[in-house]
Coordinates of N, CA, C and O in Angstrom, one line a residue:
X1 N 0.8 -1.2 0.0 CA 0.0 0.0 0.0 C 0.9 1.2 0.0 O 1.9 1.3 0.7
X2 N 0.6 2.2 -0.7 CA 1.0 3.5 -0.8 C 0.9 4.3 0.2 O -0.1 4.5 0.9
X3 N 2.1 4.7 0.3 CA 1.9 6.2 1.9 C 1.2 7.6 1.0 O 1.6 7.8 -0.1
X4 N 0.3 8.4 1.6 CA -0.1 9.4 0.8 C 0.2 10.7 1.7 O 0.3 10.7 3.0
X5 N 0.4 11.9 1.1 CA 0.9 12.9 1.9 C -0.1 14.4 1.2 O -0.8 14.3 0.3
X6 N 0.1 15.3 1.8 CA -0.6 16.6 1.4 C 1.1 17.4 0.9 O 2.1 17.7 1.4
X7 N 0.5 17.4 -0.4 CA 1.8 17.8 -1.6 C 1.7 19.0 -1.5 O 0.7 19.5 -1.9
X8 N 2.9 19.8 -1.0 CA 3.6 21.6 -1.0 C 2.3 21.7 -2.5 O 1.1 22.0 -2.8
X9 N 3.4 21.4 -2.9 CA 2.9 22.0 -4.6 C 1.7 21.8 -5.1 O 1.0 22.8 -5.6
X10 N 1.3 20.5 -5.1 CA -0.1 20.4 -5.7 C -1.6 20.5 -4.8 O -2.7 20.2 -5.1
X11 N -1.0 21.2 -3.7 CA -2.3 21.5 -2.1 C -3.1 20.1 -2.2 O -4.3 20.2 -1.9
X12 N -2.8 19.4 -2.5 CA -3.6 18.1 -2.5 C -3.1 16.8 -1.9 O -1.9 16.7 -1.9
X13 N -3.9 15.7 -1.4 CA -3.7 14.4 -1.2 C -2.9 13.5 -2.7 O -3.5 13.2 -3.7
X14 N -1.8 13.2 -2.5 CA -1.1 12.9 -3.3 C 0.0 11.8 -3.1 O 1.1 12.1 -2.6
X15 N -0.2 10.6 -3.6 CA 1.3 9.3 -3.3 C 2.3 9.9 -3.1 O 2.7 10.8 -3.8
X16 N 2.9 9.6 -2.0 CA 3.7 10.4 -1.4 C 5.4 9.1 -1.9 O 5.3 8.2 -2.8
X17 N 6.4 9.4 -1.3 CA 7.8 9.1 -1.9 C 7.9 7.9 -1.2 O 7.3 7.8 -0.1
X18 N 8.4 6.9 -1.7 CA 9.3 5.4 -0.5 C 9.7 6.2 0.3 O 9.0 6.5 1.3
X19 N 10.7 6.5 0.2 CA 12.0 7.1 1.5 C 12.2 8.3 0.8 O 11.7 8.5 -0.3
X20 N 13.0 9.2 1.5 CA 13.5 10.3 1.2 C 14.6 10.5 0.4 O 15.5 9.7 0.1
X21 N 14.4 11.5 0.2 CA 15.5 11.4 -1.7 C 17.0 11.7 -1.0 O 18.0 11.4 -1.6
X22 N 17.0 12.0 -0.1 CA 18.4 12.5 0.7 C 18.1 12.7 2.5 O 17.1 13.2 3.1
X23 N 19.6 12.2 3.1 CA 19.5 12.4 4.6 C 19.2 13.7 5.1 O 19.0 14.6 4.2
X24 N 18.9 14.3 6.6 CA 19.1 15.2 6.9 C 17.2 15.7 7.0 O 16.3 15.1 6.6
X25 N 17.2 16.9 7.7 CA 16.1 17.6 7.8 C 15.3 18.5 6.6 O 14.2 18.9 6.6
X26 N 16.5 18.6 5.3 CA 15.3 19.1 4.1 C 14.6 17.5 3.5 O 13.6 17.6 2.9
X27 N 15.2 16.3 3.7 CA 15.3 15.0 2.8 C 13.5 14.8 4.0 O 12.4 15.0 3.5
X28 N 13.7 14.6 4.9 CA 12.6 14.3 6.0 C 11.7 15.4 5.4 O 10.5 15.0 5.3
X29 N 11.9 16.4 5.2 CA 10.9 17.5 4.8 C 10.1 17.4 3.6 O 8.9 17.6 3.4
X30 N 10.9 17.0 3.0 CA 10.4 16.7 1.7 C 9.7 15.4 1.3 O 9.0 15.1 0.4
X31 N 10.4 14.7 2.3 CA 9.2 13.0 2.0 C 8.5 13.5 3.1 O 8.3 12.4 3.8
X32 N 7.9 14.5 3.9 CA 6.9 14.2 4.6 C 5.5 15.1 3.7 O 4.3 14.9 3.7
X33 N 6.4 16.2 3.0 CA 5.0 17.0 2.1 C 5.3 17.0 0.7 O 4.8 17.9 0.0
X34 N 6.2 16.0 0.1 CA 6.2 16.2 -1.5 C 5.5 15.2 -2.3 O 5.8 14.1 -1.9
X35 N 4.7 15.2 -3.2 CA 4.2 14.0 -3.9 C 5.5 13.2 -4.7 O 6.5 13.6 -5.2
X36 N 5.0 12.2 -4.5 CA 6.3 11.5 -6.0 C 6.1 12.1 -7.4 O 6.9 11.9 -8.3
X37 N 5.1 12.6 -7.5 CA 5.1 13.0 -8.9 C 5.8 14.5 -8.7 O 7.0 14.5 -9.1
X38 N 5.5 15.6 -8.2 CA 6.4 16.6 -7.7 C 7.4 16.7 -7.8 O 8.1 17.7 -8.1
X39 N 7.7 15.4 -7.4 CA 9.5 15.4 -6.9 C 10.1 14.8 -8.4 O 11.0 15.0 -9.2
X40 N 9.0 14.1 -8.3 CA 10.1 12.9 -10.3 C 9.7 14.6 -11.2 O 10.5 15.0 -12.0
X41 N 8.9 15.3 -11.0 CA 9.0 16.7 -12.0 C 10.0 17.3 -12.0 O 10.4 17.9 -13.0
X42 N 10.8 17.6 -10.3 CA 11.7 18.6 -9.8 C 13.0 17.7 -10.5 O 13.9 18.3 -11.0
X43 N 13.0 16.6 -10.5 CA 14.4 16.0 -10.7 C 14.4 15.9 -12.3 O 15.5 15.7 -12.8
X44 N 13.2 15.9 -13.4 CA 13.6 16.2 -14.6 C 13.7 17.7 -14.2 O 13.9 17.4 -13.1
X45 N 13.7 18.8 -14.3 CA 13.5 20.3 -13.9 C 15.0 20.1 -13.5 O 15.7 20.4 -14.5
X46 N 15.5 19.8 -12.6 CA 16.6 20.4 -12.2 C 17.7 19.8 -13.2 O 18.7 20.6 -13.3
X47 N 17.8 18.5 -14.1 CA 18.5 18.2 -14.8 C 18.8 19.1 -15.8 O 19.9 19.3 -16.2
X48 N 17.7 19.9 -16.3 CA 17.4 20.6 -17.1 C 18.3 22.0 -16.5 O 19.1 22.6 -17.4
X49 N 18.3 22.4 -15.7 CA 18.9 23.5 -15.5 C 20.1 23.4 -14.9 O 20.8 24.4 -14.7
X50 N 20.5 22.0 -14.5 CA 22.3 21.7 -14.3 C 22.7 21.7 -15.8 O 23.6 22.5 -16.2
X51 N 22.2 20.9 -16.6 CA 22.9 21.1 -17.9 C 22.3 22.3 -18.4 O 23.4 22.6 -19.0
X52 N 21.7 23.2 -18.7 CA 21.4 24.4 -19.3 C 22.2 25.5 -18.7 O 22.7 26.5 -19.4
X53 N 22.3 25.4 -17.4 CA 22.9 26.6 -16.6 C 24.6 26.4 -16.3 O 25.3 27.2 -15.8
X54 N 25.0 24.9 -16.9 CA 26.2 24.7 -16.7 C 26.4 24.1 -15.4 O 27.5 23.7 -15.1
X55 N 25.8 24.0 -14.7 CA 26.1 24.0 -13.0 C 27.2 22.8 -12.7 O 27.4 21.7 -13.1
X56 N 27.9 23.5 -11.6 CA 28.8 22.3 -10.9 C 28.5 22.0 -9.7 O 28.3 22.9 -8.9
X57 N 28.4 20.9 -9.3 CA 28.0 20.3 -8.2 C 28.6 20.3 -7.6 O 28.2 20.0 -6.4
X58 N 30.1 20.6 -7.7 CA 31.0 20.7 -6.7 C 31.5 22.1 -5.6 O 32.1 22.4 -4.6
X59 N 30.8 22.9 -6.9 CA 30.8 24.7 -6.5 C 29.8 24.9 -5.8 O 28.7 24.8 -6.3
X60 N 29.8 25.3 -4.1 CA 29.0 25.5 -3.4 C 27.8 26.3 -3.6 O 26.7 26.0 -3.3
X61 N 28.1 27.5 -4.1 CA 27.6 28.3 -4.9 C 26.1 27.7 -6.1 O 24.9 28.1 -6.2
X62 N 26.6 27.2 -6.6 CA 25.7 26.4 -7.7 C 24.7 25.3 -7.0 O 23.5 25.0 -7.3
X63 N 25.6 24.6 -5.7 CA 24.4 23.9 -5.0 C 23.3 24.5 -4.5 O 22.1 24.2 -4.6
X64 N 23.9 25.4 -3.8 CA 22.8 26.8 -3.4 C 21.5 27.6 -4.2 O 20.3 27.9 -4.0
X65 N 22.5 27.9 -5.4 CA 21.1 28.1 -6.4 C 20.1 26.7 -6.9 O 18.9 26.7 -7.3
X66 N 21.0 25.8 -6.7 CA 19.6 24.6 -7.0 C 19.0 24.3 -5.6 O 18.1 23.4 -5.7
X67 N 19.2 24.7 -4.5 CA 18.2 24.4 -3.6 C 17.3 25.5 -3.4 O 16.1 25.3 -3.1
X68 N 17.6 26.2 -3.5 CA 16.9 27.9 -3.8 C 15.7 27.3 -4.6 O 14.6 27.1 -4.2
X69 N 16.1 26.9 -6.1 CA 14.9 26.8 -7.3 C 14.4 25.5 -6.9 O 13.4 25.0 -7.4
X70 N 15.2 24.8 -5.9 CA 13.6 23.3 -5.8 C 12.8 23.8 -4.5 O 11.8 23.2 -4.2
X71 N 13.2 24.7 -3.9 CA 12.6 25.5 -2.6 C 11.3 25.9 -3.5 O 10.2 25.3 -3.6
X72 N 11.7 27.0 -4.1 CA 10.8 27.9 -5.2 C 9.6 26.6 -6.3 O 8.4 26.9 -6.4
X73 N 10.0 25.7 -7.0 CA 9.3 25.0 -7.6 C 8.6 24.2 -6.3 O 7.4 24.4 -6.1
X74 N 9.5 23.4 -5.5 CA 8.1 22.9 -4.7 C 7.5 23.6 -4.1 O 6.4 22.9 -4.0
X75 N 7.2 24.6 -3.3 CA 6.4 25.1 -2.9 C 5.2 26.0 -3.9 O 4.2 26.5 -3.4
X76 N 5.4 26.0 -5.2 CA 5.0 26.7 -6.4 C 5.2 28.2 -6.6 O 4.4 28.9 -7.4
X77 N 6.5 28.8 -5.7 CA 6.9 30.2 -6.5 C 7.1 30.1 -8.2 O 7.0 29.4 -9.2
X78 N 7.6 31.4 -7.7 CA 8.0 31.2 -9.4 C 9.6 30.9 -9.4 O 10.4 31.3 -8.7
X79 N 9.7 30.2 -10.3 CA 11.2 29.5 -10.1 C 11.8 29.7 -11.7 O 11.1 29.8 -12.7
X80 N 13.1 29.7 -11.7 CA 13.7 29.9 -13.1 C 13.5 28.2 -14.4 O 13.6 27.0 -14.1
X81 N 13.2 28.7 -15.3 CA 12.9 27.8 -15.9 C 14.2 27.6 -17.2 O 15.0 28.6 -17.3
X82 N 14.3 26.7 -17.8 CA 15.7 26.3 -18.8 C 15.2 27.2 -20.1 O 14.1 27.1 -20.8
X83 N 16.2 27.8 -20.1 CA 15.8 28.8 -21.3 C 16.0 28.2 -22.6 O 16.8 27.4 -23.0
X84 N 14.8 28.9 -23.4 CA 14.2 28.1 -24.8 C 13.7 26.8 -24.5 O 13.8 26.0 -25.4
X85 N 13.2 26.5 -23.7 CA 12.6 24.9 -23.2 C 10.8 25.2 -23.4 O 10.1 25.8 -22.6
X86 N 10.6 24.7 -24.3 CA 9.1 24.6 -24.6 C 8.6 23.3 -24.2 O 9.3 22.4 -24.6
X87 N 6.9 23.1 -23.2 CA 6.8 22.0 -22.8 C 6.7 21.3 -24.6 O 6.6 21.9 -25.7
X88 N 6.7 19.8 -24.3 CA 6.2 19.0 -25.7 C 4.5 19.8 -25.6 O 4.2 20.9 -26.1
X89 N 4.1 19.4 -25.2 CA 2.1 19.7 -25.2 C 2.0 21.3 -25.7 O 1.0 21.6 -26.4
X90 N 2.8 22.1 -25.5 CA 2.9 23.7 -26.0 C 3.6 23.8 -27.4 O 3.2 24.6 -28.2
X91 N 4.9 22.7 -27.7 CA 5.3 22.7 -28.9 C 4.5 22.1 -30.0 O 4.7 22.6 -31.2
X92 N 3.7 21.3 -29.8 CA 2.8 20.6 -30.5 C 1.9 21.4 -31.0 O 2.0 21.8 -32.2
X93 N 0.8 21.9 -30.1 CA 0.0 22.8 -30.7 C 0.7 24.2 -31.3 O 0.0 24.9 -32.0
X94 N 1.9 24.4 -31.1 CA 2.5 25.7 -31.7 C 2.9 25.1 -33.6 O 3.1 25.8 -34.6
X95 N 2.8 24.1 -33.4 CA 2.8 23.5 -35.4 C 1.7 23.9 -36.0 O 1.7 24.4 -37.1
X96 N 0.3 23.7 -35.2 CA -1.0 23.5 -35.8 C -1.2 25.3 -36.2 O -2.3 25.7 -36.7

């Protein structure tokens, strides 16, 4: 059976994560109010803006701005998005 949680992002009852994506008090935070769908969005989302924005994971700096924008996406601010990145569903109808 599925654990279900009330998801930051989607204000709703939503399957919540197995375990937490990482140790510590944001990892617990995040499997206690993120949906799995949320979170599988934030981890395509953030791929997108490690390779778009160049980022190094080893530059403190750069880890910082990606917790900042999964701060901002999961809670549903407005968060930076990968420039020139059109969803498929927006590119599609932009042919017709």
């Amino acid at each position: 059976m599925s654990r279900h949680v009330f998801c930051c992002k989607y204000q709703k009852e939503m399957e919540g994560l197995d375990r937490a994506p990482f140790p510590g008090p944001v990892g617990q935070r995040i499997f206690d109010s993120v949906s799995k769908q949320a979170w599988q969005e934030w981890t395509a989302h953030q791929t997108m803006l490690i390779n778009e924005k160049h980022l190094n994971m080893m530059d403190a700096q750069n880890r910082k701005y990606l917790q900042e924008q999964m701060d901002k996406f999961l809670t549903g601010d407005d968060y930076e998005k990968a420039e020139g990145y059109v969803p498929p569903s927006e590119a599609s109808s932009d042919k017709d």
